[in-house]
PDB file of C-alpha atoms in Angstrom:
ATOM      1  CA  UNK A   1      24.673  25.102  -1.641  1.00  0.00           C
ATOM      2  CA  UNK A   2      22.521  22.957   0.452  1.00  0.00           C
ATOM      3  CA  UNK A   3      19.720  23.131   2.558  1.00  0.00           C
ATOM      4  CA  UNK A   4      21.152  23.778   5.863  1.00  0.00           C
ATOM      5  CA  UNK A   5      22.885  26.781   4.654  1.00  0.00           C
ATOM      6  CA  UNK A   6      26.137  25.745   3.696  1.00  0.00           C
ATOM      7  CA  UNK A   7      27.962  26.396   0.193  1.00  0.00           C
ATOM      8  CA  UNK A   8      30.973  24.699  -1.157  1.00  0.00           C
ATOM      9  CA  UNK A   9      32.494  27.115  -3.855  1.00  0.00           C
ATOM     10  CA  UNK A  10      36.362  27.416  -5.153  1.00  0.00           C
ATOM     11  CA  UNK A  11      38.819  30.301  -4.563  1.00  0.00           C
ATOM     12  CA  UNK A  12      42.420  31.375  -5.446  1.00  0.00           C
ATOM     13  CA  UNK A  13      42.228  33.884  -2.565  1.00  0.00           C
ATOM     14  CA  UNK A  14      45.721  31.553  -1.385  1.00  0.00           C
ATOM     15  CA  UNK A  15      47.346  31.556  -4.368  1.00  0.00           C
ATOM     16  CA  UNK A  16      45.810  28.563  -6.272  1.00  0.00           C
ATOM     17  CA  UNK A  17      42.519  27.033  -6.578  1.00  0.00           C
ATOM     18  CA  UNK A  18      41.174  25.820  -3.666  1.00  0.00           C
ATOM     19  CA  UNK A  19      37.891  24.336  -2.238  1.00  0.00           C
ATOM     20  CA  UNK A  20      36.218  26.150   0.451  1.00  0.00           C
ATOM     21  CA  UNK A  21      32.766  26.053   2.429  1.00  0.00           C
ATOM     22  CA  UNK A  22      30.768  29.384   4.177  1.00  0.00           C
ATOM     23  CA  UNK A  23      27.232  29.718   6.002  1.00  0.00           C
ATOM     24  CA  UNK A  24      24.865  31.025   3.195  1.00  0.00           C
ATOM     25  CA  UNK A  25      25.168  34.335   5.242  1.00  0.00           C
ATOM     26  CA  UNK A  26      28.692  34.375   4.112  1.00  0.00           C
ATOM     27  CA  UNK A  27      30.376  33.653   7.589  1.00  0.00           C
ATOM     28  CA  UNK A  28      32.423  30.717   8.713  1.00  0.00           C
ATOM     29  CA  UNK A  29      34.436  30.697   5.972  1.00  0.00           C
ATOM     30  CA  UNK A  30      37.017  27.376   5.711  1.00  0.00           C
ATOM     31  CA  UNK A  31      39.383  26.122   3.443  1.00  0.00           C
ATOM     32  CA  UNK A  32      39.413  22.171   2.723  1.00  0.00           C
ATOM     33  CA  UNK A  33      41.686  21.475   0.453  1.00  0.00           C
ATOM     34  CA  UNK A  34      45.832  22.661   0.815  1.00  0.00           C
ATOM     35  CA  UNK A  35      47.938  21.479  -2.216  1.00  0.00           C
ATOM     36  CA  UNK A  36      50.087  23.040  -4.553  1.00  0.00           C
ATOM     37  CA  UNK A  37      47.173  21.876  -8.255  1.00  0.00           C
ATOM     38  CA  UNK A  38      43.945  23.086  -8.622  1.00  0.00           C
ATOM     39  CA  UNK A  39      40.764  21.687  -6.863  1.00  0.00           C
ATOM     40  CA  UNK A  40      37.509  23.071  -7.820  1.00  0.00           C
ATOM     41  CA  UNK A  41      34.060  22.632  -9.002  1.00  0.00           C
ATOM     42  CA  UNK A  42      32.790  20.635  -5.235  1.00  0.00           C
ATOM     43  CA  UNK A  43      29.177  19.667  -5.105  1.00  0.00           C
ATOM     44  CA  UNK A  44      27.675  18.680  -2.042  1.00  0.00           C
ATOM     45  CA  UNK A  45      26.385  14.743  -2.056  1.00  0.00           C
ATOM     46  CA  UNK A  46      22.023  14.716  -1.103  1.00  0.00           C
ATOM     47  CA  UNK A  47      22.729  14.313   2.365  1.00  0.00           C
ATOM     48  CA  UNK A  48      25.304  16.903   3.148  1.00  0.00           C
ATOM     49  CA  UNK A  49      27.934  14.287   4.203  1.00  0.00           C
ATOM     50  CA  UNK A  50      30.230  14.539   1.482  1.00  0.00           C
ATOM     51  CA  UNK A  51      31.623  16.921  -1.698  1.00  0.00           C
ATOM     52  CA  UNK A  52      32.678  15.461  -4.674  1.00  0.00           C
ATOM     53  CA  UNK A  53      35.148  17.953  -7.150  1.00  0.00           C
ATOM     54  CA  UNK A  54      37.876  17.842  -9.146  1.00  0.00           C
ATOM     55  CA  UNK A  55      41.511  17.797  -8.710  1.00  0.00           C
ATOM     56  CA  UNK A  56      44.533  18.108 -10.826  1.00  0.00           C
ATOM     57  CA  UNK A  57      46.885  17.074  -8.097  1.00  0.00           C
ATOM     58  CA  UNK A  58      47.716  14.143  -9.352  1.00  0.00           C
ATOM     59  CA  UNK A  59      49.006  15.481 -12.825  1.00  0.00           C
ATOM     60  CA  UNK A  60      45.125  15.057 -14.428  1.00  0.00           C
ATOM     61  CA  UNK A  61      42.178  16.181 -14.024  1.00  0.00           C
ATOM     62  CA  UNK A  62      40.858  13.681 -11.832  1.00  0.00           C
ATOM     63  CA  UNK A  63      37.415  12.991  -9.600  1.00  0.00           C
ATOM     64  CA  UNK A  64      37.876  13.111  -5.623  1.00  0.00           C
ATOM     65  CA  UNK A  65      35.235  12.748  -2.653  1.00  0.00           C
ATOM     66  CA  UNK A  66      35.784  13.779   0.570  1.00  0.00           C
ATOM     67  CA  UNK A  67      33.767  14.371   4.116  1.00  0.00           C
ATOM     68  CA  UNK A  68      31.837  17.752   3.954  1.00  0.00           C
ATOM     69  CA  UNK A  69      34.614  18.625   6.312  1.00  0.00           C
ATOM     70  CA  UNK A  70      37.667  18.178   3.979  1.00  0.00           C
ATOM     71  CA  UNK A  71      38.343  14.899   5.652  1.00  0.00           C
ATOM     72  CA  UNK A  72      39.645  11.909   3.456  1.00  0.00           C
ATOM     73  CA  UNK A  73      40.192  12.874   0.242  1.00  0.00           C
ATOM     74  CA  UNK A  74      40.106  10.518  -2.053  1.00  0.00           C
ATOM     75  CA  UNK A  75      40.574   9.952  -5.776  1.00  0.00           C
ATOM     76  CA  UNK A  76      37.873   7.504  -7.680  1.00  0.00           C
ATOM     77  CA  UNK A  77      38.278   6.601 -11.355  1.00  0.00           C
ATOM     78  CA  UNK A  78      41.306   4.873 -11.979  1.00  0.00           C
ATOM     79  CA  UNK A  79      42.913   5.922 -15.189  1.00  0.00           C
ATOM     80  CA  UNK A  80      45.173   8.125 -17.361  1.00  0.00           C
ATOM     81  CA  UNK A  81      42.258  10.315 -19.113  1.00  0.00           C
ATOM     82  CA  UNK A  82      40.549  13.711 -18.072  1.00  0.00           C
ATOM     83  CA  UNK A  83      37.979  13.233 -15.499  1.00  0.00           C
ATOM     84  CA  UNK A  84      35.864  16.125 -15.000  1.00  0.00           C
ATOM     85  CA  UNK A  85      32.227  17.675 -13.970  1.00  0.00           C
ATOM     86  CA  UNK A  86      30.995  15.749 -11.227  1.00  0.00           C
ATOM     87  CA  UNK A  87      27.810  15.584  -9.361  1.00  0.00           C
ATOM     88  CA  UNK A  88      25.792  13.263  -7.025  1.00  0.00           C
ATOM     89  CA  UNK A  89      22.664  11.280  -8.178  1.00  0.00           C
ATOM     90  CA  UNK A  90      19.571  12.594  -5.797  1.00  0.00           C
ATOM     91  CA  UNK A  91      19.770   9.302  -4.090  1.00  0.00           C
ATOM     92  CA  UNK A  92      23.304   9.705  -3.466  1.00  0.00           C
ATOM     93  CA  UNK A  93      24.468   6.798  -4.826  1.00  0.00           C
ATOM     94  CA  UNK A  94      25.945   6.951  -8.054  1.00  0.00           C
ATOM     95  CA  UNK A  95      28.815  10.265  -9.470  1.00  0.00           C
ATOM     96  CA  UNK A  96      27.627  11.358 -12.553  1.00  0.00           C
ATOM     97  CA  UNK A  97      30.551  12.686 -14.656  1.00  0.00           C
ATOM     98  CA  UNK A  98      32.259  13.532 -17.938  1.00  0.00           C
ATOM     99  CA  UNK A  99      35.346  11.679 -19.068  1.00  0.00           C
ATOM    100  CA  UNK A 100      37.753  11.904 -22.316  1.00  0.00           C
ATOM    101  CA  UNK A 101      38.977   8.112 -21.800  1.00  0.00           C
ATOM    102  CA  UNK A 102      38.258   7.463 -25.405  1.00  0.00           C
ATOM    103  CA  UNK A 103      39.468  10.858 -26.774  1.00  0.00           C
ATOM    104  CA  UNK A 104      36.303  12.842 -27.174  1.00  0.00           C
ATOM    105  CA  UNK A 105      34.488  13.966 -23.941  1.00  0.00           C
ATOM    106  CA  UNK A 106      31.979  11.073 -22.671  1.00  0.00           C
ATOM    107  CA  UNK A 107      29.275  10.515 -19.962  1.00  0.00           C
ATOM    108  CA  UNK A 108      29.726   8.290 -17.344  1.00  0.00           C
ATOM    109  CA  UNK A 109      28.467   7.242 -14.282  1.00  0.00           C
ATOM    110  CA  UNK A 110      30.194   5.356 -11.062  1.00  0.00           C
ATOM    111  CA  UNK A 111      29.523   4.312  -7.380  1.00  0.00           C
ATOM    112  CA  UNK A 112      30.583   6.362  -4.599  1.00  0.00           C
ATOM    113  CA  UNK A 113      34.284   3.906  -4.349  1.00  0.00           C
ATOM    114  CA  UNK A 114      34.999   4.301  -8.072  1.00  0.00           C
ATOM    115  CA  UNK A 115      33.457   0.633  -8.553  1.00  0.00           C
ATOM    116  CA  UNK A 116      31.335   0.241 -12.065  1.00  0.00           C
ATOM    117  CA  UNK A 117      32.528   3.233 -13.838  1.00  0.00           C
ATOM    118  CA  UNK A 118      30.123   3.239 -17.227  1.00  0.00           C
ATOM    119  CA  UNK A 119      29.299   5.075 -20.071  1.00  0.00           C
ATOM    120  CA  UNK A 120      25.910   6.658 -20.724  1.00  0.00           C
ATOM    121  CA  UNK A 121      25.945   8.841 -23.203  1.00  0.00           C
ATOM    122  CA  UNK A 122      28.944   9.468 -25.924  1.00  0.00           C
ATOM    123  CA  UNK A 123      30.151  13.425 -26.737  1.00  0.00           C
ATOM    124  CA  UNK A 124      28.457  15.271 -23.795  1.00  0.00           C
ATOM    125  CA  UNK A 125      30.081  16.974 -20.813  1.00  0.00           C
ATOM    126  CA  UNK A 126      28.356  18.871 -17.610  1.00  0.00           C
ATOM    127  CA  UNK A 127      25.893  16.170 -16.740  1.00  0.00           C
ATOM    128  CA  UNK A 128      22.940  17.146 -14.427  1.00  0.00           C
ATOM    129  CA  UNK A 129      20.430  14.448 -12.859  1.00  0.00           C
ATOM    130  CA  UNK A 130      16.636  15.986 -12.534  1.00  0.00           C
ATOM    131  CA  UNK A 131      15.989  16.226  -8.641  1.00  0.00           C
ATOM    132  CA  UNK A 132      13.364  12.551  -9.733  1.00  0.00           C
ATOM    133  CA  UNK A 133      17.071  10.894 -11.046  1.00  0.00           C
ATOM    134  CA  UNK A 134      14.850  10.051 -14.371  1.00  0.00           C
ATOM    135  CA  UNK A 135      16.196  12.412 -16.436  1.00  0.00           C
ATOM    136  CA  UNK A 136      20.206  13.780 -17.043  1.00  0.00           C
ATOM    137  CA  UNK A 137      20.800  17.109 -18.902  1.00  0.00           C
ATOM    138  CA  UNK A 138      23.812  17.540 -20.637  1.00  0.00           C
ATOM    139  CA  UNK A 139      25.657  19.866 -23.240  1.00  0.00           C
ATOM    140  CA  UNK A 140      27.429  18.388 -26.796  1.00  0.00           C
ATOM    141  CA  UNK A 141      28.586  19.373 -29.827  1.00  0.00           C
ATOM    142  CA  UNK A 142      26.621  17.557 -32.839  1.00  0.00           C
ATOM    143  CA  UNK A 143      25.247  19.488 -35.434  1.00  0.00           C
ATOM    144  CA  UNK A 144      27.987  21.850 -35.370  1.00  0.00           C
ATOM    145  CA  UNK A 145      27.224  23.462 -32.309  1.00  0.00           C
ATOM    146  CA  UNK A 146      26.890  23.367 -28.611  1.00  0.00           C
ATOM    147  CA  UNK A 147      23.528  22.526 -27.792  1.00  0.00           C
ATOM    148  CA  UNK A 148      22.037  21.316 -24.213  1.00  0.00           C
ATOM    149  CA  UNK A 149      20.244  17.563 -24.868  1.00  0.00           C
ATOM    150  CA  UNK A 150      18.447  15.587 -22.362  1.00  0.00           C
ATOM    151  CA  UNK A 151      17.880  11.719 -21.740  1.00  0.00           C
ATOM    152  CA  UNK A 152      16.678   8.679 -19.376  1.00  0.00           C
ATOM    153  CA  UNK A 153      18.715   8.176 -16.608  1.00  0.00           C
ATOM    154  CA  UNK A 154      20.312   5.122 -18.418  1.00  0.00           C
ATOM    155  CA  UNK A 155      21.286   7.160 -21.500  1.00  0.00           C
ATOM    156  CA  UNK A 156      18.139   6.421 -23.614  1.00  0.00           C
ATOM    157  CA  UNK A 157      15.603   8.865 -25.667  1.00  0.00           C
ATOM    158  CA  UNK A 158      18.186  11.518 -26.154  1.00  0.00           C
ATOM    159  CA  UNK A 159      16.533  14.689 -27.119  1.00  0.00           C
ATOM    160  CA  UNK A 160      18.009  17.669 -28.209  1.00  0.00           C
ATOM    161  CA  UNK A 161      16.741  21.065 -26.358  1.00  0.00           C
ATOM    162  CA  UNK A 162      17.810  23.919 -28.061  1.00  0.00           C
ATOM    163  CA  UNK A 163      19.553  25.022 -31.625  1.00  0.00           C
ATOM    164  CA  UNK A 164      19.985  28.875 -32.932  1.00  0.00           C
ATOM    165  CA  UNK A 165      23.038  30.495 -32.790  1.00  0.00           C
ATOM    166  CA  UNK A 166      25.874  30.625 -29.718  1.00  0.00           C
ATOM    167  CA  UNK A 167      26.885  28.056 -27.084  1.00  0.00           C
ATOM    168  CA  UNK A 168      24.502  26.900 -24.438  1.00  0.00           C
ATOM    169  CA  UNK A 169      26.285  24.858 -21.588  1.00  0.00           C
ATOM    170  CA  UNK A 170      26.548  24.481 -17.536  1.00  0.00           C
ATOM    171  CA  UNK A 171      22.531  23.293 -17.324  1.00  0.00           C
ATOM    172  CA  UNK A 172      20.838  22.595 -13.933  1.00  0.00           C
ATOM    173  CA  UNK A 173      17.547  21.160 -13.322  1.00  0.00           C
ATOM    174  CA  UNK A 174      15.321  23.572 -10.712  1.00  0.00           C
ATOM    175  CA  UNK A 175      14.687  22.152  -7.447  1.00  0.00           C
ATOM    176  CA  UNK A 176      11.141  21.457  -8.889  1.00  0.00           C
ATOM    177  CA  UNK A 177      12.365  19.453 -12.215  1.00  0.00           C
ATOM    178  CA  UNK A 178      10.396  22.007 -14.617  1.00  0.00           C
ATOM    179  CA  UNK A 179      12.885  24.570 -15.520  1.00  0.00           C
ATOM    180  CA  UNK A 180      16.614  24.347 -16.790  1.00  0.00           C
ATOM    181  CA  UNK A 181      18.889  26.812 -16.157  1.00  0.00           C
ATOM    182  CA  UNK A 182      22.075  27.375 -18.147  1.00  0.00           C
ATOM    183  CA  UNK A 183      24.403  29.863 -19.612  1.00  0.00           C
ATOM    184  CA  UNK A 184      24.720  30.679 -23.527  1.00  0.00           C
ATOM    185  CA  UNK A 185      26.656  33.462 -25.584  1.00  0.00           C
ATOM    186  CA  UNK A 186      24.320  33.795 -27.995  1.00  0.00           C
ATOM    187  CA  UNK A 187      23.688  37.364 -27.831  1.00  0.00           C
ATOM    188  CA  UNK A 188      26.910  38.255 -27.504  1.00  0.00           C
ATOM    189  CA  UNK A 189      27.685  37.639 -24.268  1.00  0.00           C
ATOM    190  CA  UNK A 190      27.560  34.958 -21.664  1.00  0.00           C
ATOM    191  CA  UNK A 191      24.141  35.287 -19.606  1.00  0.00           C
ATOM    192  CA  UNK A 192      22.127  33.170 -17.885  1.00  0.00           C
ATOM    193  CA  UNK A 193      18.826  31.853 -19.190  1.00  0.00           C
ATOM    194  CA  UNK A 194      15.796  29.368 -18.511  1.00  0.00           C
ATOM    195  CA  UNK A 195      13.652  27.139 -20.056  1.00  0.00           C
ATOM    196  CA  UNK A 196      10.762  24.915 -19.565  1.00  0.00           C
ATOM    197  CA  UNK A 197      12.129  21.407 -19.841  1.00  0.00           C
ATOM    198  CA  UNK A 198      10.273  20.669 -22.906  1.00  0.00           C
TER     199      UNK A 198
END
């Protein structure tokens, strides 16, 4: 969602998944993607120009950008590994995403053209820049588990956030950097919990 009211989600409602923008009020409903693989998991770029998701038209899971409109769709990283999970800096300059290039899934980081493609941070997935950009919080499996870490912006002072039983992943930084949201099993169930960033 953003703060002019629009929200990018994904739907099957036409047979495959698809991405799709409404008014928060659930009106205006419109389809922006029309091919025969799946696109999903769009996420709108700071200043509401562009959506950057994933795409498996191409025979891989692979990171696109387009115009908030659904115009020029493009594909960005330039190999024959998974792409997945991607999200905008808060300056809007960099795509934050996770990658299994080198077998295992990585984090890396690229410009808005696909240019400089890097890695941060080995064995994480579903990166999340605080709304600062100082801080990325991710989920990995080390220690046996899957755990929700965070670390600098250039993938230094990893810390680990939570242990106990059950998997904790899909974090997101409030709009105020203090909380993290994020989903876990571990009472059975998948629900939706916070935390204080600490």
């Amino acid at each position: 969602t953003d703060e002019i009211g629009k929200i990018a989600f994904r739907s099957e409602r036409d047979g495959n998944w698809e991405i799709y923008v409404m008014n928060s009020d659930g009106s205006g409903q419109t389809r922006l993607t029309n091919n025969p693989s799946a696109d999903d998991l769009p996420r709108f770029s700071p200043d509401r120009t562009k959506i950057v998701f994933r795409s498996e038209r191409d025979g891989n899971q692979e990171i696109y950008i387009m115009g908030a409109d659904g115009a020029n769709q493009t594909s960005l990283p330039d190999n024959p590994a998974k792409d997945s999970e991607p999200a905008f800096s808060p300056d809007g300059k960099k795509i934050i995403f996770a990658s299994k290039r080198d077998g295992q899934w990585d984090i890396y980081t690229m410009n808005l053209d696909g240019s400089s493609q890097s890695k941060l941070a080995p064995m994480g997935g579903g990166p999340r820049y605080s709304p600062d950009g100082k801080s990325v919080v991710f989920s990995a499996i080390r220690d046996g588990q899957v755990d929700l870490y965070v670390m600098s912006s250039d993938g230094s002072n990893v810390r680990k956030l939570t242990a106990g039983a059950g998997m904790k992943m899909g974090p997101s930084f409030s709009p105020d950097g203090r909380r993290i949201l994020y989903t876990s099993d571990r009472d059975g169930q998948y629900e939706l919990y916070a935390m204080d960033t600490d």
